[in-house]
Each structure stands twice: as structure tokens, then as C-alpha cells.
CSV table of C-alpha atoms in Angstrom, one decimal:
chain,number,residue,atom,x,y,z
O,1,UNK,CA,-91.0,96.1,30.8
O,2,UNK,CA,-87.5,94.2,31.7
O,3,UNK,CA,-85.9,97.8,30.9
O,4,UNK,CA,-88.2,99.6,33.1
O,5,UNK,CA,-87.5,97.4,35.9
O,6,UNK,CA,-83.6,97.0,35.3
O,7,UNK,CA,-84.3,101.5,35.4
O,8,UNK,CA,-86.0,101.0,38.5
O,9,UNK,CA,-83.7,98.6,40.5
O,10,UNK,CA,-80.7,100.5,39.3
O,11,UNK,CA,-82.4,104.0,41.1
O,12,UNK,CA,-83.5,101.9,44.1
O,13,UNK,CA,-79.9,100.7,44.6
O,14,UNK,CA,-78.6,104.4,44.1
O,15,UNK,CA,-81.2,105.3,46.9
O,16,UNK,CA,-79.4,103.1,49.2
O,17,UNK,CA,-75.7,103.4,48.7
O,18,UNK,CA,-76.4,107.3,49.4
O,19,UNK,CA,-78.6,106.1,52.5
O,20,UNK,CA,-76.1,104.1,53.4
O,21,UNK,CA,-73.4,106.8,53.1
O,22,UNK,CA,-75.1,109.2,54.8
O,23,UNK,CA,-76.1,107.1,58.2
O,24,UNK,CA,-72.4,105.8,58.0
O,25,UNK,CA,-71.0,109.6,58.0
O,26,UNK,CA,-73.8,110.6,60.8
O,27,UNK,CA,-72.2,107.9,62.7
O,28,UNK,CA,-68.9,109.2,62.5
O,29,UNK,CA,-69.6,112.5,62.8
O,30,UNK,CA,-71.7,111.7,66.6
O,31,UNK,CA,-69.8,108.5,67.6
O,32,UNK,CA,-70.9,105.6,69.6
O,33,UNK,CA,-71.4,107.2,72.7
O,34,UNK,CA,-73.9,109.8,71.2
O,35,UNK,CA,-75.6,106.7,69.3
O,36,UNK,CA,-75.9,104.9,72.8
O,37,UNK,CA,-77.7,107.8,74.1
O,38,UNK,CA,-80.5,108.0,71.4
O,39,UNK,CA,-80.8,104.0,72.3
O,40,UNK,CA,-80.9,105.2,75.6
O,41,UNK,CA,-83.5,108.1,75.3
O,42,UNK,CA,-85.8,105.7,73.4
O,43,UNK,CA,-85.7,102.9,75.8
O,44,UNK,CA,-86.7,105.1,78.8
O,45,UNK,CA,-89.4,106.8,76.8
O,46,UNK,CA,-90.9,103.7,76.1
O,47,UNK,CA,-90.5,101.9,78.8
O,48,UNK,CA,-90.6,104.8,81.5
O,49,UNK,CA,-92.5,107.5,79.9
O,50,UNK,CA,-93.5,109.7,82.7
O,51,UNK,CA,-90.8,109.7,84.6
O,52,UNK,CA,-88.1,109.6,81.5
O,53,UNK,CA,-89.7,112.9,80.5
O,54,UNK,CA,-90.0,114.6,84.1
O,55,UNK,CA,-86.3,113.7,85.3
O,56,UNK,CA,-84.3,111.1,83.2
O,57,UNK,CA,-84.8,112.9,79.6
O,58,UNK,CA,-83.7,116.5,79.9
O,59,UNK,CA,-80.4,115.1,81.9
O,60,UNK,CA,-79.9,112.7,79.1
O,61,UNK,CA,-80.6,115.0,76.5
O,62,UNK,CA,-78.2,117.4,77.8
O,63,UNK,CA,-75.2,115.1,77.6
O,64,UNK,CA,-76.3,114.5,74.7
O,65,UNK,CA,-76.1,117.8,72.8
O,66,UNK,CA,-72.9,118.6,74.6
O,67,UNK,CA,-71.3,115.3,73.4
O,68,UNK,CA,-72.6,116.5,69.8
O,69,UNK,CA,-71.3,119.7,69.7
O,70,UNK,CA,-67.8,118.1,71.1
O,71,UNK,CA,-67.6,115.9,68.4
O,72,UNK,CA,-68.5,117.8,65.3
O,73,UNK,CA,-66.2,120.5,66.9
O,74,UNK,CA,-63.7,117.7,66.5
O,75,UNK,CA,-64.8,116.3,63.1
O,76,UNK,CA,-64.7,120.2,62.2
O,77,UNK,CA,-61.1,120.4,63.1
O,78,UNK,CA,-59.9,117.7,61.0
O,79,UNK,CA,-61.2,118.6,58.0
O,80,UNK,CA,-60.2,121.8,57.9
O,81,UNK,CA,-56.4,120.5,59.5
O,82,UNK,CA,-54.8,119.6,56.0
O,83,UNK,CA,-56.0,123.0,54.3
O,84,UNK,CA,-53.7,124.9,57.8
O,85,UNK,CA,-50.7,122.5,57.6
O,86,UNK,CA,-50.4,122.5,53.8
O,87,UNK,CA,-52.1,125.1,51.2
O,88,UNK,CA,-53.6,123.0,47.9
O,89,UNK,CA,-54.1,126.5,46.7
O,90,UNK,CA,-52.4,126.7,42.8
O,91,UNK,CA,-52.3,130.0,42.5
O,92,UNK,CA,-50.9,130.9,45.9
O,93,UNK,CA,-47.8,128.7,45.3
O,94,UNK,CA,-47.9,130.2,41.6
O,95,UNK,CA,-47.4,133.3,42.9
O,96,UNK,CA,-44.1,132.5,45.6
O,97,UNK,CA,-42.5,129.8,42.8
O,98,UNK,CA,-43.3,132.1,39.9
O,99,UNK,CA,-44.9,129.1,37.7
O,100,UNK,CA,-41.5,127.4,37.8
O,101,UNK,CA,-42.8,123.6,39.0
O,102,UNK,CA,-46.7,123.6,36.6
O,103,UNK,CA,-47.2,120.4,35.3
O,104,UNK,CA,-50.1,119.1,33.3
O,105,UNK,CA,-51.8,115.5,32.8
O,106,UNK,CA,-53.9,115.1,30.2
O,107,UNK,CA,-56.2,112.3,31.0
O,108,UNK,CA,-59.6,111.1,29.4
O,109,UNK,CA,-59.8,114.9,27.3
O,110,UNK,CA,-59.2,117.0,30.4
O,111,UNK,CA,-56.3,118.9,31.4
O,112,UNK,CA,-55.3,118.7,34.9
O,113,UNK,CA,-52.7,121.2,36.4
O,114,UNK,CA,-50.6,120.9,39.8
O,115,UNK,CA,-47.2,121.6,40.7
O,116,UNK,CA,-44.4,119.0,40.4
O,117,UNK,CA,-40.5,119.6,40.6
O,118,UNK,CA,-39.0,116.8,38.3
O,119,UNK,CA,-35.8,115.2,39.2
O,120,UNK,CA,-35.1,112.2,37.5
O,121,UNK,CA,-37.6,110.8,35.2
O,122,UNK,CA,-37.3,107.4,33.8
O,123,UNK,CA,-34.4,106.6,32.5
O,124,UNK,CA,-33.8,102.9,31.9
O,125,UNK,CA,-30.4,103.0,31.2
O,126,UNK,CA,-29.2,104.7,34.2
O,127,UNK,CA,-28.0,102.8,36.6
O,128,UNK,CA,-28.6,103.7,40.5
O,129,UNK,CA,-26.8,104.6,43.2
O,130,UNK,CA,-26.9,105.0,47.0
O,131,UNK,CA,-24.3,106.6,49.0
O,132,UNK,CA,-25.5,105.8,52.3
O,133,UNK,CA,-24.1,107.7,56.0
O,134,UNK,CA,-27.0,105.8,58.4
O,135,UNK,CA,-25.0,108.0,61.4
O,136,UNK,CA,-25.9,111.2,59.9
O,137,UNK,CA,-28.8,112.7,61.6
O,138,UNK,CA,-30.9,115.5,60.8
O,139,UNK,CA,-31.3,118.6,63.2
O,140,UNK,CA,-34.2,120.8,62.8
O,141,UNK,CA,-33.6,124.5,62.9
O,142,UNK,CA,-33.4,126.6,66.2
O,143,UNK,CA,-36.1,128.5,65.5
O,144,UNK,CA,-38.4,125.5,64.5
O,145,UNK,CA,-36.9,123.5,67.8
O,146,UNK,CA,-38.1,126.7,69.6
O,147,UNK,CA,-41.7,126.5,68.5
O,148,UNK,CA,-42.1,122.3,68.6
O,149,UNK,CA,-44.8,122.4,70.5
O,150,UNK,CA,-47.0,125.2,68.8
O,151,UNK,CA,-46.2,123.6,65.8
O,152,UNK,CA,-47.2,119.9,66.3
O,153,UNK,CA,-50.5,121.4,67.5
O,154,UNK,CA,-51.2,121.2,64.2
O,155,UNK,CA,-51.8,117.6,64.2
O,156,UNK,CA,-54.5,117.4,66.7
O,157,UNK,CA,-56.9,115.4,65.0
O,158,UNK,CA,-54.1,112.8,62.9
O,159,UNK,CA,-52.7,109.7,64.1
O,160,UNK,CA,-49.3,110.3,65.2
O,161,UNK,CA,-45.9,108.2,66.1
O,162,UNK,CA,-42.1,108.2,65.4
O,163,UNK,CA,-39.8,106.2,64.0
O,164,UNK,CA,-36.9,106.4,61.5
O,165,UNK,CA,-36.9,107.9,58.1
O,166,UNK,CA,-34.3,107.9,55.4
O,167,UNK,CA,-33.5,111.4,54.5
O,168,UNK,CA,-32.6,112.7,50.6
O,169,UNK,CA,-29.4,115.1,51.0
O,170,UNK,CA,-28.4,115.3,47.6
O,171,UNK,CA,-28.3,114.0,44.1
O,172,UNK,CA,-26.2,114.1,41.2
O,173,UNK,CA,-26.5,113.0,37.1
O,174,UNK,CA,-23.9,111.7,35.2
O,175,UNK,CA,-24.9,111.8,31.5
O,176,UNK,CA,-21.3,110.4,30.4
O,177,UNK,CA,-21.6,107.5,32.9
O,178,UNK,CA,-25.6,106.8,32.6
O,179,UNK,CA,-25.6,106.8,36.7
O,180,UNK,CA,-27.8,108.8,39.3
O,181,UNK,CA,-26.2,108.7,42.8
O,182,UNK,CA,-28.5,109.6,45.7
O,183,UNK,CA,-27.2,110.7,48.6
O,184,UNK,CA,-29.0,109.9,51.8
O,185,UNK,CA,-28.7,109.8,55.7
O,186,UNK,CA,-31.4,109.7,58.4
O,187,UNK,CA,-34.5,111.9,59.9
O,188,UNK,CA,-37.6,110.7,62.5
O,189,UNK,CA,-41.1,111.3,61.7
O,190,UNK,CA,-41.4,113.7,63.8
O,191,UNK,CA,-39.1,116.0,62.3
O,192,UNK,CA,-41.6,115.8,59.0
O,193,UNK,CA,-44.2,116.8,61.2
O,194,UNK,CA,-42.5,120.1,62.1
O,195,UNK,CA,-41.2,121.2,58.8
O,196,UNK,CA,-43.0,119.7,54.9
O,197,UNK,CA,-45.9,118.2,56.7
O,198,UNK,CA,-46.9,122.0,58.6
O,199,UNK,CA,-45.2,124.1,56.3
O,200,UNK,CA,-47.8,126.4,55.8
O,201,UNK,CA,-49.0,126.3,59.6
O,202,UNK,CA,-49.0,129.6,61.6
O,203,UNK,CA,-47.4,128.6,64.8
O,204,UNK,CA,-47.4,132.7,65.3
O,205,UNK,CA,-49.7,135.0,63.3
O,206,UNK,CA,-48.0,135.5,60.2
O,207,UNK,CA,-45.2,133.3,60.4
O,208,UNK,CA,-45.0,129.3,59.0
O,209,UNK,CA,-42.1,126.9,57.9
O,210,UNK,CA,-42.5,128.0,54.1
O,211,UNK,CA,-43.1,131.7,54.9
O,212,UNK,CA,-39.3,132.2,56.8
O,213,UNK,CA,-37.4,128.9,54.7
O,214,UNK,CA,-39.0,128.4,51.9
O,215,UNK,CA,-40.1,131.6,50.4
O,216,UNK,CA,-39.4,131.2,46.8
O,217,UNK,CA,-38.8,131.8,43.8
O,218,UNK,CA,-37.3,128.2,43.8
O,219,UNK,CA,-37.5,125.6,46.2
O,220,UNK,CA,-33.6,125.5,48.6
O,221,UNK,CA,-31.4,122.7,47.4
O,222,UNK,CA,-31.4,119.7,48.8
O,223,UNK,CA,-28.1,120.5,50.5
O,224,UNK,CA,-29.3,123.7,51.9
O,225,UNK,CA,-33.2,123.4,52.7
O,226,UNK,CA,-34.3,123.3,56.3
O,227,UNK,CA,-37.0,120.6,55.8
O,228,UNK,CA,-36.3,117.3,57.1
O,229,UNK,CA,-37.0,115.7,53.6
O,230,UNK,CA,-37.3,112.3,54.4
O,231,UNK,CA,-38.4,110.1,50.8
O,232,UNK,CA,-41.8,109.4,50.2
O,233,UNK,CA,-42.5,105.9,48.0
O,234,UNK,CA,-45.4,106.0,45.9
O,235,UNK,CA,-46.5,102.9,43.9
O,236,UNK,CA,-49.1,102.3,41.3
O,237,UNK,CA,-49.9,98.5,41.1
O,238,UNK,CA,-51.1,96.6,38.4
O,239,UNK,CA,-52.6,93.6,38.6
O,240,UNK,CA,-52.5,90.7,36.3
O,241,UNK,CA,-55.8,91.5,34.6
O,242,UNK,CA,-54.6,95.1,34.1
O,243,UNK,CA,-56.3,96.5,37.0
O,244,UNK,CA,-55.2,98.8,39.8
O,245,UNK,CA,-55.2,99.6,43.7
O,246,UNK,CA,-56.3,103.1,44.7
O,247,UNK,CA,-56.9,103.2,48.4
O,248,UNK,CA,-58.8,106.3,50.1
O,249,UNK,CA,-57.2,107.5,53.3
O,250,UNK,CA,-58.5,107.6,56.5
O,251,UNK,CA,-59.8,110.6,58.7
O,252,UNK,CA,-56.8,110.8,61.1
O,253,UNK,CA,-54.1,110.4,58.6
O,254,UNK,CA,-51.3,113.0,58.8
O,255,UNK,CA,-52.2,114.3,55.2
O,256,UNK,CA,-54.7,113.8,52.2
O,257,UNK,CA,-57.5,112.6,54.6
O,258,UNK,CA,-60.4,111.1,52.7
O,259,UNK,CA,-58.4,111.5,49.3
O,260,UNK,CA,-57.6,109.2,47.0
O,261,UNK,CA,-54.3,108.0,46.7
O,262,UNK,CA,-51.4,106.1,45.2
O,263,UNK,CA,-51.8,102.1,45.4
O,264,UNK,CA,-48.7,102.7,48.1
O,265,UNK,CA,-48.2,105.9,49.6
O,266,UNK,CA,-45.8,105.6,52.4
O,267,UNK,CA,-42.7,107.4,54.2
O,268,UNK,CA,-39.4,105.1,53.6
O,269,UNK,CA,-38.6,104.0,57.0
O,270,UNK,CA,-34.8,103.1,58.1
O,271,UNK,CA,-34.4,99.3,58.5
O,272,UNK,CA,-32.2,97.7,61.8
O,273,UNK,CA,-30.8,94.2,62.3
O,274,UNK,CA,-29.1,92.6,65.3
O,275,UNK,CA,-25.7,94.6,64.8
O,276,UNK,CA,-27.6,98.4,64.2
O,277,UNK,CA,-28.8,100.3,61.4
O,278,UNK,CA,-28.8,98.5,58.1
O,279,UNK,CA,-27.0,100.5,55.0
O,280,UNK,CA,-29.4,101.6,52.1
O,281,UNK,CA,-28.4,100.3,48.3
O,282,UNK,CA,-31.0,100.4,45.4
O,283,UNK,CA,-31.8,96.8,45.8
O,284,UNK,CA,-32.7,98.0,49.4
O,285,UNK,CA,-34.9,100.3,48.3
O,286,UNK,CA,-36.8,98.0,46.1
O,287,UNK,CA,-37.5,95.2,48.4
O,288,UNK,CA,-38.4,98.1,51.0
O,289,UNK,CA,-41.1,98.4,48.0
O,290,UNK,CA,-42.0,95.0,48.0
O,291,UNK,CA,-42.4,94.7,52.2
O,292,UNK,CA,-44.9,97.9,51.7
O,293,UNK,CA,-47.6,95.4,49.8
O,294,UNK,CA,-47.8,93.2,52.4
O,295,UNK,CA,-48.0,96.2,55.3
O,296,UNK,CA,-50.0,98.7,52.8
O,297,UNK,CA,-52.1,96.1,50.8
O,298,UNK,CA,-52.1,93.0,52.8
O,299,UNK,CA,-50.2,90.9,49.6
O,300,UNK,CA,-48.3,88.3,51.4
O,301,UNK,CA,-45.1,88.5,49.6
O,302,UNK,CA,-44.2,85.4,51.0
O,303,UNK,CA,-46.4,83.3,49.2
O,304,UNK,CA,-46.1,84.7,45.7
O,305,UNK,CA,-42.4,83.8,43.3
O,306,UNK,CA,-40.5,86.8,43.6
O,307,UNK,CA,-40.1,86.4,39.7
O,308,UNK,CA,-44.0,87.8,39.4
O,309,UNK,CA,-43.2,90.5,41.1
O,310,UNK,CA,-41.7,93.3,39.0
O,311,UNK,CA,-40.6,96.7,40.9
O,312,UNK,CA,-39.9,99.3,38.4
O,313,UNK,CA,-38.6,102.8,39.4
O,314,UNK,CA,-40.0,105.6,37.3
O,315,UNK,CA,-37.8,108.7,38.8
O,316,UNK,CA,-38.7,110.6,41.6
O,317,UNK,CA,-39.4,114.5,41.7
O,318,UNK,CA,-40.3,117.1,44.7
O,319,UNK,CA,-43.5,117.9,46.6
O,320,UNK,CA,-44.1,121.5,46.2
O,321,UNK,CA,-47.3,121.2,48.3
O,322,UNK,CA,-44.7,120.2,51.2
O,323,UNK,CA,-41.9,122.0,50.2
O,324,UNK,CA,-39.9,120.3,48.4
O,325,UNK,CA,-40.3,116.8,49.9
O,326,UNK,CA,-38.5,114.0,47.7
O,327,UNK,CA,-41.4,111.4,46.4
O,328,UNK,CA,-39.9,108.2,44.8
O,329,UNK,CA,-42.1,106.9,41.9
O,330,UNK,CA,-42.6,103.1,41.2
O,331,UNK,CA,-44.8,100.5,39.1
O,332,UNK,CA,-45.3,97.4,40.7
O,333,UNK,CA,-46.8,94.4,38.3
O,334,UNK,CA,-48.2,91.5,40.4
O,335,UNK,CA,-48.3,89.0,37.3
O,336,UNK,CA,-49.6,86.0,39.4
O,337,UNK,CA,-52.3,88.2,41.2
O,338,UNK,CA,-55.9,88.9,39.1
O,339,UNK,CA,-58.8,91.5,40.4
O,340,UNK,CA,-60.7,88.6,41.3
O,341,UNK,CA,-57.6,86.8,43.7
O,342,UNK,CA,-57.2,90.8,45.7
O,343,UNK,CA,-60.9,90.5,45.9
O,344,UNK,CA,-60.5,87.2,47.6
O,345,UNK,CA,-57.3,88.9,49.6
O,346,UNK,CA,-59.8,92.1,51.2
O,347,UNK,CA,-62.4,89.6,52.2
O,348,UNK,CA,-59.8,87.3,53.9
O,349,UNK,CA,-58.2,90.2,55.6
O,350,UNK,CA,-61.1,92.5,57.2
O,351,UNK,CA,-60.0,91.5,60.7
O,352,UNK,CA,-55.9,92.6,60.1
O,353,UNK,CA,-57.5,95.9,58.2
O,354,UNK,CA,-59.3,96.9,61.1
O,355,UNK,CA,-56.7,96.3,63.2
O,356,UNK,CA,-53.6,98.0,61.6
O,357,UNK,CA,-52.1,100.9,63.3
O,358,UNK,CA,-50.0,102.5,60.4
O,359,UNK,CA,-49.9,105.5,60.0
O,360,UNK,CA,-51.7,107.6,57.6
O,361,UNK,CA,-54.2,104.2,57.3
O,362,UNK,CA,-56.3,103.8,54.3
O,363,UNK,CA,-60.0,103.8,55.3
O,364,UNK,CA,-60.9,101.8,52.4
O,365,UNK,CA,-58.8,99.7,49.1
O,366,UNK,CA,-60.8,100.0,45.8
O,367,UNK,CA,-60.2,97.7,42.5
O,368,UNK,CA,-60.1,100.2,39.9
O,369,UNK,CA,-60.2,100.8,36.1
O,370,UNK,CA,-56.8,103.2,36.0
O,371,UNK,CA,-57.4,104.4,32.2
O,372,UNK,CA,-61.1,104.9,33.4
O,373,UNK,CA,-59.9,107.8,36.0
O,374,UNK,CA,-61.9,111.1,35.5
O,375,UNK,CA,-60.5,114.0,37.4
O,376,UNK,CA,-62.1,118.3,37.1
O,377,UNK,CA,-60.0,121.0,37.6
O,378,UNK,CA,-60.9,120.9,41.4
O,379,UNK,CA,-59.3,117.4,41.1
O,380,UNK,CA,-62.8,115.5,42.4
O,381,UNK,CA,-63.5,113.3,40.2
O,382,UNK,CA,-64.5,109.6,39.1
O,383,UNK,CA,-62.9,105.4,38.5
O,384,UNK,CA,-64.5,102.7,37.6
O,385,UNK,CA,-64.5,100.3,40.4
O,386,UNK,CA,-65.2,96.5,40.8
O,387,UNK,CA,-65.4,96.5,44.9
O,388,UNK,CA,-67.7,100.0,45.2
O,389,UNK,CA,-71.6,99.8,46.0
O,390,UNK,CA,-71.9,101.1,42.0
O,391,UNK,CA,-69.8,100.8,39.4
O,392,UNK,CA,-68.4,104.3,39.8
O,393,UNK,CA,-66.1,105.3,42.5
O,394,UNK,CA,-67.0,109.0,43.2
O,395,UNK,CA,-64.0,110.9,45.3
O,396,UNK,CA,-64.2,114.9,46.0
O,397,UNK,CA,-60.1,115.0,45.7
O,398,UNK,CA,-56.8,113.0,44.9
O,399,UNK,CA,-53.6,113.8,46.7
O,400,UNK,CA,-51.0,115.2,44.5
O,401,UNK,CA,-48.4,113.1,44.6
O,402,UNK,CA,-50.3,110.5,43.1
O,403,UNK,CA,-51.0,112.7,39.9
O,404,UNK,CA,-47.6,113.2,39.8
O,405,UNK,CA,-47.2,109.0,39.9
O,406,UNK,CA,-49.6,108.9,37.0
O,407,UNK,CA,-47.6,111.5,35.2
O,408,UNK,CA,-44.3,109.3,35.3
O,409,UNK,CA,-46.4,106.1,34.2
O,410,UNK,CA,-47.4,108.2,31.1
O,411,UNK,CA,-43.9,109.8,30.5
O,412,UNK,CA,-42.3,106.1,31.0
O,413,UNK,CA,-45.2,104.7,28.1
O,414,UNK,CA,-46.6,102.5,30.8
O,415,UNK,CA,-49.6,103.9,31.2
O,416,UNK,CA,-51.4,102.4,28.2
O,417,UNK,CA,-50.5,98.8,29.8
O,418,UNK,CA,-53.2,98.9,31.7
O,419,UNK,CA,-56.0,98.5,29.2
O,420,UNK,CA,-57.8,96.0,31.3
O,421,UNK,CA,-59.0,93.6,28.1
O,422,UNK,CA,-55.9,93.4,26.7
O,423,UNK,CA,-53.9,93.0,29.3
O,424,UNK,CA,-56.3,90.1,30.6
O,425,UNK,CA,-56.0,88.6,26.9
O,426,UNK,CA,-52.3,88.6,26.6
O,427,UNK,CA,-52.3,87.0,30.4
O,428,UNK,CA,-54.5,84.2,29.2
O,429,UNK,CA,-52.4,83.4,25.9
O,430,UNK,CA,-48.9,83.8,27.6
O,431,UNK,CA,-50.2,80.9,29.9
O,432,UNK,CA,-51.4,78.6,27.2
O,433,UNK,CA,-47.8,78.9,25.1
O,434,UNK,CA,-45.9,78.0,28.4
O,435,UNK,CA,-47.7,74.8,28.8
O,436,UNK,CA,-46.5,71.6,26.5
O,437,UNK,CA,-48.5,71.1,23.0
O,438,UNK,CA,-50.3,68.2,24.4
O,439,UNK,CA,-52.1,70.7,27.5
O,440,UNK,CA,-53.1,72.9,24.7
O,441,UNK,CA,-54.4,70.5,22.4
O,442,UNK,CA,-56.5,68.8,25.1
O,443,UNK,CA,-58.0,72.5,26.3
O,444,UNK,CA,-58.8,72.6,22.6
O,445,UNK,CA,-60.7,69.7,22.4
């Protein structure tokens, strides 16, 4: 009997998460205005029933439908905008690179492929690098100048603004040495817009950014590609307990909207201080990591030790999907922050979620099960999540670069860290052997 009704309430709560889903989407899709009209239509039919249907209705009604077909027009738009600025197509890309950047993750028995150019992968040795020229601008083609405004079209239905990026111009390995120096210098947002992030958009019938620049078989050097390249930071957290972030992004983000994606996924923007533009160095780069969970995930930094905070660069590698964009690749522990504490974090912060302007916003911030991630070769797919209506997190797709994040985790040996149990275990006895014998002996007793 207890089993059939345990059966029962687990179908009726099914029921209404999909319920719930589906009115929330329907509300999206006709927006508020065409919600205050049904109110409307009701109200007057009830209250002024002949004369709401001889005059009032039909007017009403016609606003209606044209406000409906305006908006799923618009809804229409954006989810088809990603698949005309970028191609996810495998085998299209296959076919200009000539297989040269497959990769494969092997995760929970299934073999995922997607295409990944590997720079640098973890190396902890090396030491790193920046040779920094903040004055060194990036100027877009002539020919991509020429067609700026056909091309932004592209970006209709996203969220857009500029501001300064830092720019990847080059690299170099030195094996005698141990050292990787980057070389960088400085883009806009804007510029991204016009070359990786609508690289495959047809500002003329049969012409896009990849088609005339990056045509294959290999993606252009760094030193020679017409993208404006700016470097991409993309962190998986873990939390104390051995649990992760994933965040879903929102509809009017740039790219990936409504996938699942890296716990940070954000461009690396240039920093200024009284006297100009401040100089990158590698510790630069990492506390630019650090300032992204407070802006990304709503950690205030401030209030945890810096010592609990562990910033770990795994390597960094190029987008194929937007030709050849440079994606840095990072672990961030938070030792002193638990499932339950982030838990406490979302709920506290609702109001400055709603309100955050970034761009290429999350929609929503899930508490995840990492080694519980399920992914089909149409990279949909499944996590176990603590903060989800059920206890599974079902998504339709992840963006790439975060597969490519979970691939350096697994090459670095990281990856098994975050068994949640053990993890949690280890926490729990590491904080009993740093207090003094007589603490342990009373929580004994």
C-alpha cells in the first residue's frame, strides 16, 4: 500500500513539473501583454456579455492574434538564430577540417564526439606567461567592416553590448624551459560578434566569415586568422561536498541559448584603473577567475579566505564551432562552500538574479551530480540535480566548450574528485584532525 502511494505521488508530481513547464514556456512564447488580453477578454465576457461579443471582443481578439503571431515569429527567430550564426553540424565541419580537431569523451559508457583544437593541456610544471601590449588593438577585415551591419543582423533576438576583451595573438612552448608564454593584446565585443560568433552567417547568399577566412583544412594561426579571438574562460566548480554548478543559459544570450553550460562561461574582459588600462600577468588572469563567481554565480568572494579558494588552470584549446576562438579551461574548488550553503546563496539572491544585465545570462543555476552527467550522441542528455522539480535535470543540449572543460578535468585526473560521498567524507575528517584532541574527544563522547 505505502509503495503504491509513494508510485502514485511520484506520477502526480511528474504531472505537475511538466504542467508547470509547459504554462511557463506558453507564457514566454505569448508574453504579458497577450496574457493581459485573455484577462481582458474574460472579464468583458463576463461582466459585459452582449456587448463584449457584439463590439469589444472581435477588436480585442484581433490584437490579440496579431500580438501572437508577432511574438512566436520572434520566439521563432531565436531559436533558430544560433543554428545561422554558428553550424553544430559534425559532419559539415568534418568535411572543411578533414577530421583534424575529433575528440571523444567517454562518460558513464557512452562515447561522445565533438571537435576540439588542443593547445596546451595540463601541464603542472609549466610555468605561465603573459606578454601583454594593452595598446594593440584589433581591426576587423575590410571586407567584414564593409558588411557590419548585415552581419550583426544576425543577433536580432540576443542581448547585446560592448566592452573590452583581451585578444590571444599567439603562443609559444618551451619544453627545455617548462614555460608557455601567451601573447595577448586587445579586441571589443563587438568585433566577436562580427567574426567567431557569426561565422557561419550569410550576410550575402553564399558568403560567411568561415566560408572566405576560414575555409580549412586547418584552422589560420593565431598570428594570421581574421577572427577577433578574444579568450573565453570556462570554469567547472566544485563545491566542498563534491558537487557542481551547471547553469542553463538564457533565451537572448549571444550563443548556446537554453544549453547547458560550464559552471563559468564568460568572455575575459580588459580591466582599467585610475591611470588606464591595467597589464595582464597569469595572477591577473586568475583573480579575473575568481571576480567571475561573484558576477556569474553570486559567491561573494569577499566573504570567503582566499586560501579556500583554489583556481586551477587546466590548458586551453580552440573553438572550432567559432572558428578557432581561444577557450581557457579552469577548476575552481570552493572548500568552505557545501551544496547546501549555494542553496542558501540562490535563495538569498533571487532579487540580484533577476536583475543582472550580463550578457549571455543564465536563466537558471542547477546543483549537480558531475559524475552523474548522461549525454546521447545528439548531446541532450541528463544530471542529477539537488535544486530541479525531480531529481533529474533533463536538458535537450550542452554547449561545446563545456565538453571540452570536462575533457581537461579527465585528462588532468580531476574528474574522479568529484565523487560526491567521498569527497563529503574526506571534508568531514579533514575538519575533525585540524581541531585540538580535546574538541575530538568531546564530539566523541
Amino acid at each position: 500500500m505505502d509503495k503504491m502511494v509513494k508510485v502514485s505521488l511520484q506520477i502526480g508530481k511528474l504531472v505537475t513539473v511538466i504542467i508547470i513547464e509547459k504554462l511557463t514556456l506558453l507564457l514566454k512564447v505569448i508574453g504579458l501583454r497577450a496574457s493581459f488580453y485573455i484577462l481582458t477578454i474574460v472579464g468583458l465576457y463576463y461582466y459585459y456579455h452582449q456587448k463584449s461579443l457584439d463590439v469589444l471582443l472581435p477588436i480585442i481578439i484581433g490584437i490579440f492574434i496579431s500580438d501572437l503571431i508577432k511574438s512566436l515569429y520572434e520566439n521563432f527567430l531565436m531559436i533558430k538564430e544560433d543554428k545561422l550564426k554558428t553550424t553544430h553540424s559534425i559532419k559539415y565541419l568534418q568535411d572543411i577540417y578533414q577530421n583534424n580537431y575529433k575528440k571523444e569523451l567517454i562518460l558513464n559508457e557512452s562515447n561522445i564526439e565533438f571537435l576540439y583544437n588542443d593547445c596546451f593541456v595540463n601541464q603542472k610544471d609549466f610555468k605561465i606567461l603573459i606578454e601583454d601590449d594593452p595598446n594593440k588593438i584589433f581591426d576587423p577585415d575590410p571586407l567584414i567592416k564593409s558588411s557590419y551591419s548585415e552581419i550583426m543582423k544576425a543577433h536580432k533576438g540576443s542581448y547585446i553590448k560592448n566592452f573590452e576583451t583581451i585578444r590571444l595573438d599567439g603562443y609559444t612552448l618551451n619544453e627545455t624551459t617548462r614555460t608557455l608564454t601567451l601573447l595577448t593584446s586587445r579586441s571589443n565585443f563587438y568585433n566577436h560578434l562580427l567574426t567567431n560568433r557569426a561565422i557561419d552567417y550569410e550576410f550575402e547568399p553564399g558568403l560567411s566569415v568561415r566560408k572566405i577566412f576560414e575555409y580549412g583544412p586547418r584552422l589560420n594561426k593565431f598570428e594570421t586568422t581574421k577572427m577577433s579571438n578574444h579568450i573565453g574562460i570556462n570554469g567547472i566548480v566544485q563545491l566542498s561536498d563534491g558537487y557542481t554548478i551547471l547553469p542553463k543559459r538564457g533565451t537572448n544570450a549571444t550563443y548556446s541559448k537554453n544549453k547547458i553550460t560550464a559552471s563559468i562561461a564568460s568572455p575575459l574582459i580588459s580591466s582599467h584603473d585610475k591611470n588606464g588600462t591595467v597589464e595582464l600577468t597569469y595572477e591577473g588572469l586568475k583573480n579575473e577567475v575568481k571576480s567571475l563567481l561573484n558576477s556569474r554565480l553570486y559567491i561573494d568572494t569577499k566573504t570567503i579566505s582566499d586560501s579556500s579558494v583554489e583556481v586551477i588552470f587546466l590548458g586551453f584549446g580552440r573553438e572550432v564551432y567559432e572558428g578557432g576562438k581561444p577557450q581557457f579551461y579552469f577548476l575552481v574548488k570552493l572548500n568552505s562552500i557545501s551544496s547546501q550553503d549555494y542553496l542558501q546563496i540562490l535563495k538569498d539572491k533571487k532579487k540580484e538574479m533577476k536583475n543582472n544585465n550580463l550578457i549571455d545570462k543564465d536563466s537558471n543555476l542547477f546543483i549537480c551530480n558531475l559524475l552523474s552527467l548522461k549525454l546521447k550522441k545528439n548531446y541532450s542528455g541528463s544530471v542529477e540535480s539537488m535544486n530541479y522539480y525531480t531529481d533529474k535535470l533533463k536538458f535537450k543540449s550542452v554547449e561545446f566548450s563545456f565538453l571540452a572543460n570536462v575533457w581537461h578535468l579527465k585528462e588532468a585526473g580531476y574528474l574522479e574528485q568529484f565523487k560526491v560521498d567521498q569527497v563529503a567524507n574526506e571534508n568531514i575528517i579533514n575538519l575533525e584532525l585540524q581541531k585540538e584532541p580535546g574538541e575530538q574527544l568531546k564530539k566523541s563522547v
